[in-house]
JSON list of C-alpha atoms in Angstrom, two decimals:
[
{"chain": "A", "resi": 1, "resn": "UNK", "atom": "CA", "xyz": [102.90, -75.88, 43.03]},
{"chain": "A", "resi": 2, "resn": "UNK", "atom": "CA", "xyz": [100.69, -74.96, 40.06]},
{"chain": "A", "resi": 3, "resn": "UNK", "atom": "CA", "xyz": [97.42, -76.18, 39.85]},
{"chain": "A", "resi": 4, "resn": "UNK", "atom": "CA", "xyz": [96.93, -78.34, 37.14]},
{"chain": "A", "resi": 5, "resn": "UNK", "atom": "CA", "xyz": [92.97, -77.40, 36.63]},
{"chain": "A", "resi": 6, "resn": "UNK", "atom": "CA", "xyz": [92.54, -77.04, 32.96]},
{"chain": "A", "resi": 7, "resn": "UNK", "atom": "CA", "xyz": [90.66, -73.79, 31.82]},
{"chain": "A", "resi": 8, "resn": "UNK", "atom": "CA", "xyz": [88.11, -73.65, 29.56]},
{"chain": "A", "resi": 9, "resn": "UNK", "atom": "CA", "xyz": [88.27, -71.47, 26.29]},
{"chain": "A", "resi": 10, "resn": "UNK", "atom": "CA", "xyz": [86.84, -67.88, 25.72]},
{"chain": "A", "resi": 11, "resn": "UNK", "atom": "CA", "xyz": [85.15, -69.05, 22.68]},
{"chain": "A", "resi": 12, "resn": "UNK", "atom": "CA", "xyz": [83.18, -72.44, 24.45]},
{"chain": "A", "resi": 13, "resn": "UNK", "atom": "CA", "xyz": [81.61, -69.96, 26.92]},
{"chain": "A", "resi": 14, "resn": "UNK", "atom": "CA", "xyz": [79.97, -67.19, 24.46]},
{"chain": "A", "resi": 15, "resn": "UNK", "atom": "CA", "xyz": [78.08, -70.26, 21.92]},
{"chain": "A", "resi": 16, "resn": "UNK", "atom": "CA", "xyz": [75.43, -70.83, 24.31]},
{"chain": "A", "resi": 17, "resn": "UNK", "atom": "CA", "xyz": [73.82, -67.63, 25.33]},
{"chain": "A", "resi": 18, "resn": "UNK", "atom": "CA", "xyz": [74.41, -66.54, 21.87]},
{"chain": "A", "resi": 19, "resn": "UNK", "atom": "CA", "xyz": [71.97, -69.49, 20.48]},
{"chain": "A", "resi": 20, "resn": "UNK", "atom": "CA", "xyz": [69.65, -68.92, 22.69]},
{"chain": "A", "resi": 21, "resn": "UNK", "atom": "CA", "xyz": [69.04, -65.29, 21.93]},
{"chain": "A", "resi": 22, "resn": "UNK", "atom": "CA", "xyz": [68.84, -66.37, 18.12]},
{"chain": "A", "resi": 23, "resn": "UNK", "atom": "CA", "xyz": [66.32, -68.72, 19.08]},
{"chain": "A", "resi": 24, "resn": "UNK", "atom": "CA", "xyz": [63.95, -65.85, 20.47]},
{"chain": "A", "resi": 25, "resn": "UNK", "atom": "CA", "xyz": [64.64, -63.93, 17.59]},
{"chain": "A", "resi": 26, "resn": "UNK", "atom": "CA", "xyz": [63.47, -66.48, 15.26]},
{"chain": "A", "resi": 27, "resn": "UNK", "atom": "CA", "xyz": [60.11, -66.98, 17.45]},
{"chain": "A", "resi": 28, "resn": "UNK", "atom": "CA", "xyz": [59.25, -63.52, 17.68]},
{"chain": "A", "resi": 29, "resn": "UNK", "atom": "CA", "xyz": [60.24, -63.07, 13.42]},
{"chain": "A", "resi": 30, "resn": "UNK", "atom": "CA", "xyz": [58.18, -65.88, 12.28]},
{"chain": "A", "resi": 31, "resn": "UNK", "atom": "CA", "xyz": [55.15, -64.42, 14.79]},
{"chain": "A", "resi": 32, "resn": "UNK", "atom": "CA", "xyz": [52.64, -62.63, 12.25]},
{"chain": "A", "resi": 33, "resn": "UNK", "atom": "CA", "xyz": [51.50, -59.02, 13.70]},
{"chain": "A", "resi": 34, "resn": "UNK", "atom": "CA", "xyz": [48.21, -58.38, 14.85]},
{"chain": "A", "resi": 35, "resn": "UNK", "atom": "CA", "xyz": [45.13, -56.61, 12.31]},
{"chain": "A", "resi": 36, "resn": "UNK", "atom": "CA", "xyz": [43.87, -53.38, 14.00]},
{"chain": "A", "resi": 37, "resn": "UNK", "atom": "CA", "xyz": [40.16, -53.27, 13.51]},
{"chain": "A", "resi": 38, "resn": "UNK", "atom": "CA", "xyz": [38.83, -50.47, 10.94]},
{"chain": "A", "resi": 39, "resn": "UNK", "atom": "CA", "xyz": [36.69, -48.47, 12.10]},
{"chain": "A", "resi": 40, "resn": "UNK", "atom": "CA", "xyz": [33.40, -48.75, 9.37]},
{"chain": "A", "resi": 41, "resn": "UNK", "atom": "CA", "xyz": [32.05, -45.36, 8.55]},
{"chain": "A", "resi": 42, "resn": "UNK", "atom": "CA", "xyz": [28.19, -44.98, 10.02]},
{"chain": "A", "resi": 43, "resn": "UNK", "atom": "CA", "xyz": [25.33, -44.86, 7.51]},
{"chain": "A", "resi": 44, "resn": "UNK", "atom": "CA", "xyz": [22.35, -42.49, 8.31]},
{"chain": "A", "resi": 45, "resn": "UNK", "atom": "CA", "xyz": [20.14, -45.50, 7.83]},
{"chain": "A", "resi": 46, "resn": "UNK", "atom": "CA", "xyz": [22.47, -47.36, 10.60]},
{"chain": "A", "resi": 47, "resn": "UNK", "atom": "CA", "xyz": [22.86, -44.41, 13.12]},
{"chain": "A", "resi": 48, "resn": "UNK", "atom": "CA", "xyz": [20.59, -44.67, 15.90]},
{"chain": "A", "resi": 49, "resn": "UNK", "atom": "CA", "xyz": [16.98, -43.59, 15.68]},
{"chain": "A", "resi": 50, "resn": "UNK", "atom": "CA", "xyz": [17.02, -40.56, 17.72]},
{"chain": "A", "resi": 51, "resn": "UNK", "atom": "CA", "xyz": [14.53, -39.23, 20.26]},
{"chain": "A", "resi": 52, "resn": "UNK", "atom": "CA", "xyz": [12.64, -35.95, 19.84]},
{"chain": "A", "resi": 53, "resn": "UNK", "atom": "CA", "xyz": [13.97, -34.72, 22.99]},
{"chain": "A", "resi": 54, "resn": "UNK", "atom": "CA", "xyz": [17.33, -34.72, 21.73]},
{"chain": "A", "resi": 55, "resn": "UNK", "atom": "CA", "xyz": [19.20, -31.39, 20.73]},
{"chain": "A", "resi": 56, "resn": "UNK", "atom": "CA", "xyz": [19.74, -31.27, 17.29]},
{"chain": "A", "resi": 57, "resn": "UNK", "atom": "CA", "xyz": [22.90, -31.70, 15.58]},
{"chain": "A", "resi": 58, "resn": "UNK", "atom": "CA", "xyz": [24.86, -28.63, 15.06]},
{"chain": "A", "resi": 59, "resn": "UNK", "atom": "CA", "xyz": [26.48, -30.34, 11.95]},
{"chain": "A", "resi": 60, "resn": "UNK", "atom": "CA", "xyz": [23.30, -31.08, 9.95]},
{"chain": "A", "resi": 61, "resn": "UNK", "atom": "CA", "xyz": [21.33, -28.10, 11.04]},
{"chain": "A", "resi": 62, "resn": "UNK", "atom": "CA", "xyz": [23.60, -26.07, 9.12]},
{"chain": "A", "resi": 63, "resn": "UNK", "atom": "CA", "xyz": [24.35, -28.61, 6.22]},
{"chain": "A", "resi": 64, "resn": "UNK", "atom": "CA", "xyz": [20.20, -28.52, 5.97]},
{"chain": "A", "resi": 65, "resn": "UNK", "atom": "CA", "xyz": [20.26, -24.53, 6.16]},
{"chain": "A", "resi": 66, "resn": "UNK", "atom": "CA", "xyz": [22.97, -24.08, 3.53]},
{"chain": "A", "resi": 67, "resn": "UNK", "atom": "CA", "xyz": [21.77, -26.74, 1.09]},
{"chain": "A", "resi": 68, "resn": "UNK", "atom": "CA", "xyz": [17.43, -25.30, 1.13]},
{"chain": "A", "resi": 69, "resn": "UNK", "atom": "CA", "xyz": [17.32, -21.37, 1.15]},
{"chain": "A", "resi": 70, "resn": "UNK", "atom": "CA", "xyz": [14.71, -19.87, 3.37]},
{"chain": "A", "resi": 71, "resn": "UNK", "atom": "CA", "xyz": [11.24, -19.32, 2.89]},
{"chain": "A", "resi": 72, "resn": "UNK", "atom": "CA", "xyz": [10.31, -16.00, 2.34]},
{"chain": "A", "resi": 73, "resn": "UNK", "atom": "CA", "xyz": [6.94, -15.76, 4.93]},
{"chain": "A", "resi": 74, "resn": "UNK", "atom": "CA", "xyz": [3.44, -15.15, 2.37]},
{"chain": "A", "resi": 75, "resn": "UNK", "atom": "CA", "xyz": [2.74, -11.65, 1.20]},
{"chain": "A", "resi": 76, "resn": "UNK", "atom": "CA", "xyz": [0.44, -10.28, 3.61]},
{"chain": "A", "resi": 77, "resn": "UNK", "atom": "CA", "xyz": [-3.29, -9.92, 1.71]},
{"chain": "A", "resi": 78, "resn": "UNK", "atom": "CA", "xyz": [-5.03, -6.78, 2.00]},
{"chain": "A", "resi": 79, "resn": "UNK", "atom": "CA", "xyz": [-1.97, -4.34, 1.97]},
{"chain": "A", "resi": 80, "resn": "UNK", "atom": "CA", "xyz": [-1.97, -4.34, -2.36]},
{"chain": "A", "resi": 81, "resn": "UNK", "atom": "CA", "xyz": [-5.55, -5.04, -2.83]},
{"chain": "A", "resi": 82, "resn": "UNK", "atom": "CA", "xyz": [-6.59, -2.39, -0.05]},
{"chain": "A", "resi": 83, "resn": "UNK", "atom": "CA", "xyz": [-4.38, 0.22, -2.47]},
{"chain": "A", "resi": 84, "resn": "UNK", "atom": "CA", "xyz": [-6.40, -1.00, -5.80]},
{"chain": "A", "resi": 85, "resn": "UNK", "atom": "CA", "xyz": [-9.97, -0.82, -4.24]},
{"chain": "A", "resi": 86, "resn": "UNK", "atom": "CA", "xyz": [-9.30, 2.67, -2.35]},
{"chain": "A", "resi": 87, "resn": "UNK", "atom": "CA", "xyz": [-7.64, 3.80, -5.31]},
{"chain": "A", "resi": 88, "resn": "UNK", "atom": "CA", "xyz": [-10.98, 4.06, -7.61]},
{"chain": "A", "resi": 89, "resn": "UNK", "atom": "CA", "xyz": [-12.92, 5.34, -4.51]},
{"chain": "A", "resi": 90, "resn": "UNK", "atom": "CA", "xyz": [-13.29, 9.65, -4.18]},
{"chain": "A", "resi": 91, "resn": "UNK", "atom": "CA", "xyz": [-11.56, 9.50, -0.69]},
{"chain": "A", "resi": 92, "resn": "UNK", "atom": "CA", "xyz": [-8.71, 8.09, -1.81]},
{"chain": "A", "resi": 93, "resn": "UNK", "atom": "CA", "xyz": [-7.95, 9.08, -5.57]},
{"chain": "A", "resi": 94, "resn": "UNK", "atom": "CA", "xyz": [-4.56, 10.57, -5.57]},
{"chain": "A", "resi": 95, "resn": "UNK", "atom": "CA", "xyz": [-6.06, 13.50, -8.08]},
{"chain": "A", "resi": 96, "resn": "UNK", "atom": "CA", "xyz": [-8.36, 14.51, -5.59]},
{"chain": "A", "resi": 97, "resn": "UNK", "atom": "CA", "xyz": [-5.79, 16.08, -3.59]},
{"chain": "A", "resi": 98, "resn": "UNK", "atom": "CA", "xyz": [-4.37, 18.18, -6.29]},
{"chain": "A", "resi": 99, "resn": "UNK", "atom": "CA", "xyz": [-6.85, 21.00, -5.21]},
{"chain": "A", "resi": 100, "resn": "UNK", "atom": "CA", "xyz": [-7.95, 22.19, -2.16]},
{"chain": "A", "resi": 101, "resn": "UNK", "atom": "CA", "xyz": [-11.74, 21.87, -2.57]},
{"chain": "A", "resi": 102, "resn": "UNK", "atom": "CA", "xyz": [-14.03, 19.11, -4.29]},
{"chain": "A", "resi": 103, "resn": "UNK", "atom": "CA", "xyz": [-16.62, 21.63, -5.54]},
{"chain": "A", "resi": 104, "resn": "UNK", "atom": "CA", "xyz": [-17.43, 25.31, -5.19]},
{"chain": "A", "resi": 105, "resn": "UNK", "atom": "CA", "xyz": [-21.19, 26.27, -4.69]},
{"chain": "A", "resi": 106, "resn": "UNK", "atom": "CA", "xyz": [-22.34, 29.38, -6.56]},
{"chain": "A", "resi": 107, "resn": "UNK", "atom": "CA", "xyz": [-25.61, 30.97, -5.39]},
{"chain": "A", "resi": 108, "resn": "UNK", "atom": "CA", "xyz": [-27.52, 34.04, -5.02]},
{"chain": "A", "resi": 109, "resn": "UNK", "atom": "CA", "xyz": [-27.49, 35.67, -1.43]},
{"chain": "A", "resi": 110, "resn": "UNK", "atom": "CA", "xyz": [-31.65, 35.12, -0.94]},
{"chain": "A", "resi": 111, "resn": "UNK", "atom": "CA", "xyz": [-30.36, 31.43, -1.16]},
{"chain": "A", "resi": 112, "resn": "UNK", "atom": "CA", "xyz": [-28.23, 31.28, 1.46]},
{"chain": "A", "resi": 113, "resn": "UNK", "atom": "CA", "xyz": [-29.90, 28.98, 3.49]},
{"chain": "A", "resi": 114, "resn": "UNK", "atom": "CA", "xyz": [-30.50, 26.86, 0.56]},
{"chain": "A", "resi": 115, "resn": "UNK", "atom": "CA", "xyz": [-26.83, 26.86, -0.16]},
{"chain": "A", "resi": 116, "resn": "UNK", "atom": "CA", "xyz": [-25.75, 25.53, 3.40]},
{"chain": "A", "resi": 117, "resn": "UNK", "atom": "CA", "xyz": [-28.19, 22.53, 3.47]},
{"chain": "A", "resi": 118, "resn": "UNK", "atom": "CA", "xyz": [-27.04, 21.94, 0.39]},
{"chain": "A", "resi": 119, "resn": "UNK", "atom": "CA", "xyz": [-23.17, 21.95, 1.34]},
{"chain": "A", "resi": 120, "resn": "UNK", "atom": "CA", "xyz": [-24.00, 20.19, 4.55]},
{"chain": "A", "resi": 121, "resn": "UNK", "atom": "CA", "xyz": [-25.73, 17.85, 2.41]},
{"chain": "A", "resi": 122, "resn": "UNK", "atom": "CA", "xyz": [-21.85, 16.86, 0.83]},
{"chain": "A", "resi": 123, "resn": "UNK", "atom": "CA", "xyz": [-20.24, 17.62, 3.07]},
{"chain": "A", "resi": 124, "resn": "UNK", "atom": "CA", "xyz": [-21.84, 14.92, 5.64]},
{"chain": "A", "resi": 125, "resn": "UNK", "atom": "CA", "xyz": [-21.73, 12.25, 2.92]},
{"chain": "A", "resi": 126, "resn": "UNK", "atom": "CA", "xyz": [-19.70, 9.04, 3.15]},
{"chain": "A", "resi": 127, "resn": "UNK", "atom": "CA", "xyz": [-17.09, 10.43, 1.17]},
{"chain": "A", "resi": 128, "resn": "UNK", "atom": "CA", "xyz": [-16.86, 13.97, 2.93]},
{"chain": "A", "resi": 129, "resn": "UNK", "atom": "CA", "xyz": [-16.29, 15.96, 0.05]},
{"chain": "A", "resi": 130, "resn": "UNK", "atom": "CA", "xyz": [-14.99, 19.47, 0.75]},
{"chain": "A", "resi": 131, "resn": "UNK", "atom": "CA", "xyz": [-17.26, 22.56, -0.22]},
{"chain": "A", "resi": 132, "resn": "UNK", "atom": "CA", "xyz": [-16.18, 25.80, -1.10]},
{"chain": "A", "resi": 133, "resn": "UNK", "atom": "CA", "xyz": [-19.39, 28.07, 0.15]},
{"chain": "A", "resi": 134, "resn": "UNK", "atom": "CA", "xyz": [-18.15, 32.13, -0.26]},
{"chain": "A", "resi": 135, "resn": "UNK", "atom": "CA", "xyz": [-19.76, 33.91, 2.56]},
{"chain": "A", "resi": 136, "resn": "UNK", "atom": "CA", "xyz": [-17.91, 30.96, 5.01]},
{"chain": "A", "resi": 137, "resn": "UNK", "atom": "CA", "xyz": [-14.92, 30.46, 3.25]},
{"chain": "A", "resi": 138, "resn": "UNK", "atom": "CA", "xyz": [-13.46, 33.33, 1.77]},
{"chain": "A", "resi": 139, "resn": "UNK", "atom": "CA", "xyz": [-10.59, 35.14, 2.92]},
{"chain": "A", "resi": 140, "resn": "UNK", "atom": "CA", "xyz": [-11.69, 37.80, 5.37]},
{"chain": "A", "resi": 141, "resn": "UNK", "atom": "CA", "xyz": [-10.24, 41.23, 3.62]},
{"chain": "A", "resi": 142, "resn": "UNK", "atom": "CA", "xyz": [-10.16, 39.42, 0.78]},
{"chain": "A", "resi": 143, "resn": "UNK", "atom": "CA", "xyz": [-11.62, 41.43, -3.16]},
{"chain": "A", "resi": 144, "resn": "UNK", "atom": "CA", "xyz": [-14.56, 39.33, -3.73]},
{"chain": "A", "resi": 145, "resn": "UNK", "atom": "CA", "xyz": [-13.50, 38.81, -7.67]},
{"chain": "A", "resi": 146, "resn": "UNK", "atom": "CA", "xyz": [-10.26, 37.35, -6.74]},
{"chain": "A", "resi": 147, "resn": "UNK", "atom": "CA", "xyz": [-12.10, 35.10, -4.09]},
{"chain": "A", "resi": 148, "resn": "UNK", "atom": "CA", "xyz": [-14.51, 33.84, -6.28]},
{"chain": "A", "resi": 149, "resn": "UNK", "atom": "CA", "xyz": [-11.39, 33.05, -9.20]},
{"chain": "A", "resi": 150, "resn": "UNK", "atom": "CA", "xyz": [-9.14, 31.41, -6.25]},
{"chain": "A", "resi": 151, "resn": "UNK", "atom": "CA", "xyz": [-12.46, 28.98, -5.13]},
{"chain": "A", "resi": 152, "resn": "UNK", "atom": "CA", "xyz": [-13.05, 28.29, -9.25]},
{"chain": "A", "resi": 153, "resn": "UNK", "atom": "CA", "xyz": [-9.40, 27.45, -9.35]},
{"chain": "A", "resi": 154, "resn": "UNK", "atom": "CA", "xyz": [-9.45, 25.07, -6.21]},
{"chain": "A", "resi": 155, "resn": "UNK", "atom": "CA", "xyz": [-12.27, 23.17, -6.95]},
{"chain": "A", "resi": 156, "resn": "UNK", "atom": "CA", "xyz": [-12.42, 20.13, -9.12]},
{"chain": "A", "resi": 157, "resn": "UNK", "atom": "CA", "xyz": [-16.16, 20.54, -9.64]},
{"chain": "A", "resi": 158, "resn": "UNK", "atom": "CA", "xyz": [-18.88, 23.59, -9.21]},
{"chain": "A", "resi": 159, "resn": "UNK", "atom": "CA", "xyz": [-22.52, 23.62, -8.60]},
{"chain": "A", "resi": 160, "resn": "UNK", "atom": "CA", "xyz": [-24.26, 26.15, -9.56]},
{"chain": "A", "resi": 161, "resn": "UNK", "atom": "CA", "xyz": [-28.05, 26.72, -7.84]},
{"chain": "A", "resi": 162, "resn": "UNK", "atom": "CA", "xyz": [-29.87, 28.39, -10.39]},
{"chain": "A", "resi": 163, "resn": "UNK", "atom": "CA", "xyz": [-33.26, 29.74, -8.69]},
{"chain": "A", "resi": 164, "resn": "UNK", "atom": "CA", "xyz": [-34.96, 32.76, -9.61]},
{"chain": "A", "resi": 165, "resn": "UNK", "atom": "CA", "xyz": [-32.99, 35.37, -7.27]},
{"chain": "A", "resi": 166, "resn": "UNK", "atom": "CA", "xyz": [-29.67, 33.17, -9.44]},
{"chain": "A", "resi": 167, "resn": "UNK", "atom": "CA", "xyz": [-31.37, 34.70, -12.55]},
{"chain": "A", "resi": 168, "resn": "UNK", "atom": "CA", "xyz": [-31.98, 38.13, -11.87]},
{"chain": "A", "resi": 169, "resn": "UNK", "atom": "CA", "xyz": [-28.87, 39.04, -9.63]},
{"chain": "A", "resi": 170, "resn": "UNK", "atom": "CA", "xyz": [-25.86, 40.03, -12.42]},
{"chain": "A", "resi": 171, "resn": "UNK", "atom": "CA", "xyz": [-23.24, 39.03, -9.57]},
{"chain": "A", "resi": 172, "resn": "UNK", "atom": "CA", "xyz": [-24.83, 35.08, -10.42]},
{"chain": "A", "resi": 173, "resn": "UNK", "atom": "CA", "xyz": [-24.17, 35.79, -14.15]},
{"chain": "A", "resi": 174, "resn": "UNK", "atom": "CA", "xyz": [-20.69, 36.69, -13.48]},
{"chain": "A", "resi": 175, "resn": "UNK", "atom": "CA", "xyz": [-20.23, 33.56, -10.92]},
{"chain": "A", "resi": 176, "resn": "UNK", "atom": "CA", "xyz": [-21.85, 31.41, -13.92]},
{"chain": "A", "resi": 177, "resn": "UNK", "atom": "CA", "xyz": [-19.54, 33.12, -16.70]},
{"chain": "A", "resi": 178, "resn": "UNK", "atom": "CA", "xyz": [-16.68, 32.93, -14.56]},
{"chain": "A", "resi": 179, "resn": "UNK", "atom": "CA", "xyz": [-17.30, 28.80, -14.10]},
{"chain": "A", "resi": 180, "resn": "UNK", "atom": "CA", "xyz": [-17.88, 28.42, -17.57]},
{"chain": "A", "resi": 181, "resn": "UNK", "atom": "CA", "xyz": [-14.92, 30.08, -18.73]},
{"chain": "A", "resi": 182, "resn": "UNK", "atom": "CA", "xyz": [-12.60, 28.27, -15.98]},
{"chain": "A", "resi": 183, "resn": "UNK", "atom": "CA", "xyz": [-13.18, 24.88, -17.24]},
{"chain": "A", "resi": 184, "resn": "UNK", "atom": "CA", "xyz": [-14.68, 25.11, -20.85]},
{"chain": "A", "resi": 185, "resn": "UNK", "atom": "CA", "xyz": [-15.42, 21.61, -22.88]},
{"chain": "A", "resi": 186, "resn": "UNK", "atom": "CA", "xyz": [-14.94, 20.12, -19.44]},
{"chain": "A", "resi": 187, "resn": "UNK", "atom": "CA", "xyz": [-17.76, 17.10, -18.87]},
{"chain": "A", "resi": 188, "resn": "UNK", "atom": "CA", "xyz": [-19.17, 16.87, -15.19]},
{"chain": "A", "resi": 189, "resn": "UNK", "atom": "CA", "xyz": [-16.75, 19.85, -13.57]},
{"chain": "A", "resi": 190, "resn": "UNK", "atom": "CA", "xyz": [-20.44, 22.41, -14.10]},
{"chain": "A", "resi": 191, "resn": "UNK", "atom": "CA", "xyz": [-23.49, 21.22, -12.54]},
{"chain": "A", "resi": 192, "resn": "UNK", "atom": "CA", "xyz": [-26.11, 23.01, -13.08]},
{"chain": "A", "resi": 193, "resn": "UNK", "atom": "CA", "xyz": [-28.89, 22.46, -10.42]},
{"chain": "A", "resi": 194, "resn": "UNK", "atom": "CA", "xyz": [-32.63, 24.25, -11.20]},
{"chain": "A", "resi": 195, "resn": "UNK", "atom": "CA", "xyz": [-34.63, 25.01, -8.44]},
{"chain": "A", "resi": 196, "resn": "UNK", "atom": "CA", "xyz": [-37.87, 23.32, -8.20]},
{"chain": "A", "resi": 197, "resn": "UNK", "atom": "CA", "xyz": [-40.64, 25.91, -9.11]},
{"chain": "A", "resi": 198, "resn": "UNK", "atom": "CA", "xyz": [-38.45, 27.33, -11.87]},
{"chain": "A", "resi": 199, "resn": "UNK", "atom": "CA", "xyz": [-39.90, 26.67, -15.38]},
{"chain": "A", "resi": 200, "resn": "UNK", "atom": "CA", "xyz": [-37.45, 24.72, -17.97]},
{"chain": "A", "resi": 201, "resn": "UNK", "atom": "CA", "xyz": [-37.74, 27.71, -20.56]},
{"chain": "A", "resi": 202, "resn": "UNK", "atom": "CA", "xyz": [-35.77, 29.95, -17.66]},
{"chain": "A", "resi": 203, "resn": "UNK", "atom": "CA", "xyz": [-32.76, 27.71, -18.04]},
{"chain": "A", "resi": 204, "resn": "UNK", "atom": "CA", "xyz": [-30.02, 30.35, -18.65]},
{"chain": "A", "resi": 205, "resn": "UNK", "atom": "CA", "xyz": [-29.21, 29.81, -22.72]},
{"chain": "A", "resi": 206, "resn": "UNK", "atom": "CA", "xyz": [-25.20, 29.50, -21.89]},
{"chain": "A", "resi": 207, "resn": "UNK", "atom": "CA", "xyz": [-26.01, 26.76, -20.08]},
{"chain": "A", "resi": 208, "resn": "UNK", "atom": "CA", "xyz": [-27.88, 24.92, -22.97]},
{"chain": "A", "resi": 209, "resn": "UNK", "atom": "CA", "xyz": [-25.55, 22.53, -24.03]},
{"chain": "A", "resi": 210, "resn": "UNK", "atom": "CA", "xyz": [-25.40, 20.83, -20.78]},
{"chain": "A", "resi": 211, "resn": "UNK", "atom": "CA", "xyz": [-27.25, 18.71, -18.93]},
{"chain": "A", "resi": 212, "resn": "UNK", "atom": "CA", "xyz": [-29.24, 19.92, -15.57]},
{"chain": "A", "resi": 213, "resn": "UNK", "atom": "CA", "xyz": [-30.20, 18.51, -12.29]},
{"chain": "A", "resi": 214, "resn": "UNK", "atom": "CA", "xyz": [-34.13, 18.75, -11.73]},
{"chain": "A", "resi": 215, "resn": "UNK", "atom": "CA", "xyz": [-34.74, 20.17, -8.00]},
{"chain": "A", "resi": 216, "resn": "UNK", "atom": "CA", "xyz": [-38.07, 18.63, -8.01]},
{"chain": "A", "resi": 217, "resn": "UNK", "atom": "CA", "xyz": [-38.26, 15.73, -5.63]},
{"chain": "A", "resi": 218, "resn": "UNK", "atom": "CA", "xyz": [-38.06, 14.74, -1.96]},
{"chain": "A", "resi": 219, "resn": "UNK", "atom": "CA", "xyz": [-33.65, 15.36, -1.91]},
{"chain": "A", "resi": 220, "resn": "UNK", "atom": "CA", "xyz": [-33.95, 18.48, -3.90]},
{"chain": "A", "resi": 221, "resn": "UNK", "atom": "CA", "xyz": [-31.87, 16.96, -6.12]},
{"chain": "A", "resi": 222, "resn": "UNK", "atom": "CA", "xyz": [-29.19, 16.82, -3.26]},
{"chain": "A", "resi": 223, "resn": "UNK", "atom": "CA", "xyz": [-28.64, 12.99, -4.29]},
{"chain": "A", "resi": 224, "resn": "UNK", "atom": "CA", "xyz": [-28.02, 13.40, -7.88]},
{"chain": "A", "resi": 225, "resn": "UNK", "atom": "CA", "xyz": [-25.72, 16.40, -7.32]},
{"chain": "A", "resi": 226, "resn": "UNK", "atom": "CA", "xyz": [-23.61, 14.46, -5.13]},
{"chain": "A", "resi": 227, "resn": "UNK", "atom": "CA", "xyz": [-23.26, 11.35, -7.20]},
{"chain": "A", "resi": 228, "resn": "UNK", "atom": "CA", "xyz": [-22.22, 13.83, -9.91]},
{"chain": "A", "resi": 229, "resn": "UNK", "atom": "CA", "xyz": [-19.13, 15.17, -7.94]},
{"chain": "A", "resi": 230, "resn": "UNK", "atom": "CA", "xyz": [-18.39, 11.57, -7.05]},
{"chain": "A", "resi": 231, "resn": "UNK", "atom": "CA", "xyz": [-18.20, 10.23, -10.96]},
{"chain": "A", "resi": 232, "resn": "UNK", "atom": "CA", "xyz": [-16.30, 13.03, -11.52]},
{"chain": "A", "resi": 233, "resn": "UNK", "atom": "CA", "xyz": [-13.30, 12.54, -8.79]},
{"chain": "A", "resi": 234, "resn": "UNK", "atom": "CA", "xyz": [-13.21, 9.18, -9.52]},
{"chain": "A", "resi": 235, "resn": "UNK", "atom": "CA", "xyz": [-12.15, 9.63, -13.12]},
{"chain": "A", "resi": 236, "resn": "UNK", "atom": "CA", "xyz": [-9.02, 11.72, -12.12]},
{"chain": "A", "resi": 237, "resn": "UNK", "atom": "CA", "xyz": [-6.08, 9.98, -12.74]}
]
């Protein structure tokens, strides 16, 4: 016999689990969604005061570097301003070196010895100027004219020792002549030096127009001779 035990219908069993699944729906829809903090952007005047045993940043060493340029280090003194002050001295004029000797002595042979206290006079000096004397430095084999042009030609200045063995030996005339005619109108490049004992009125008349050194005096006139040379090197250019 069939049971008589009603049913129920499809459609009375799916209404209740489908309300409650629109009831969590409506919950979690009328829910408002959590703010996510912002991160706020750090100030230099709020960053942390950092200690000096820190290593510095990376990031604002270079940012420092590419915004100042370096500084060049100071110009060293002494390097320009040693150039200008040598530069008016005799050592160091740059004309000086143009010729191989800073004066050429011209003398009789009886003054020989003369002559060499006279060039190691110079040549000892402060400045150590360079002396032509012929009997030392001429070229061995050498014609003696051609020595005595070459030592006229190399020397800025020459000195001639006028004494009487000067005046009566016709080689000194040449040697006189020849310096005369090597650097004519020329101020200072002739100096003519008179042996004490020698009266003024045997001054050679060529010689005249210029100017002589008096070899009376404790120096010979060594002193005055040499501060000639010296006025006259530093005027080269």
């Amino acid at each position: 016999m069939a049971s008589s035990t009603p049913f129920p219908a499809s459609g009375s069993r799916s209404k209740k689990p489908l309300g409650k699944m629109a009831g969590w729906l409506r919950q979690v829809l009328s829910k408002k969604p959590k703010e996510m903090p912002v991160p706020q952007e750090t100030t230099p005047s709020d960053a942390p005061p950092r200690s000096s045993d820190d290593p510095p940043s990376p990031g604002l060493s270079t940012a420092a570097s590419a915004e100042s340029p370096a500084t060049p280090p100071p110009a060293q003194e002494g390097a320009s301003g040693s150039s200008s002050s040598s530069g008016g001295g005799a050592a160091s004029s740059s004309g000086r070196w143009s010729r191989d000797y800073d004066v050429c002595v011209c003398h009789s042979e009886e003054d020989l010895a003369a002559a060499q206290e006279l060039v190691a006079y110079l040549e000892d000096s402060p400045a150590s100027l360079r002396c032509f004397l012929q009997l030392r430095d001429s070229a061995p084999g050498g014609a003696i004219v051609s020595e005595l042009c070459r030592a006229l030609d190399g020397s800025h200045c020459r000195v001639l020792l006028i004494t009487p063995g000067f005046l009566r030996d016709p080689w000194c005339r040449y040697q006189m002549l020849q310096a005369l005619s090597h650097a004519p109108g020329s101020e200072g490049r002739t100096i003519p030096l008179l042996a004490a004992g020698l009266a003024r009125t045997a001054y050679p008349a060529e010689l005249r127009f210029m100017y002589f050194v008096d070899g009376r005096g404790p120096d010979q006139g060594f002193r005055q001779v040499k501060e000639a040379i010296l006025r006259y090197l530093q005027n080269l250019s």
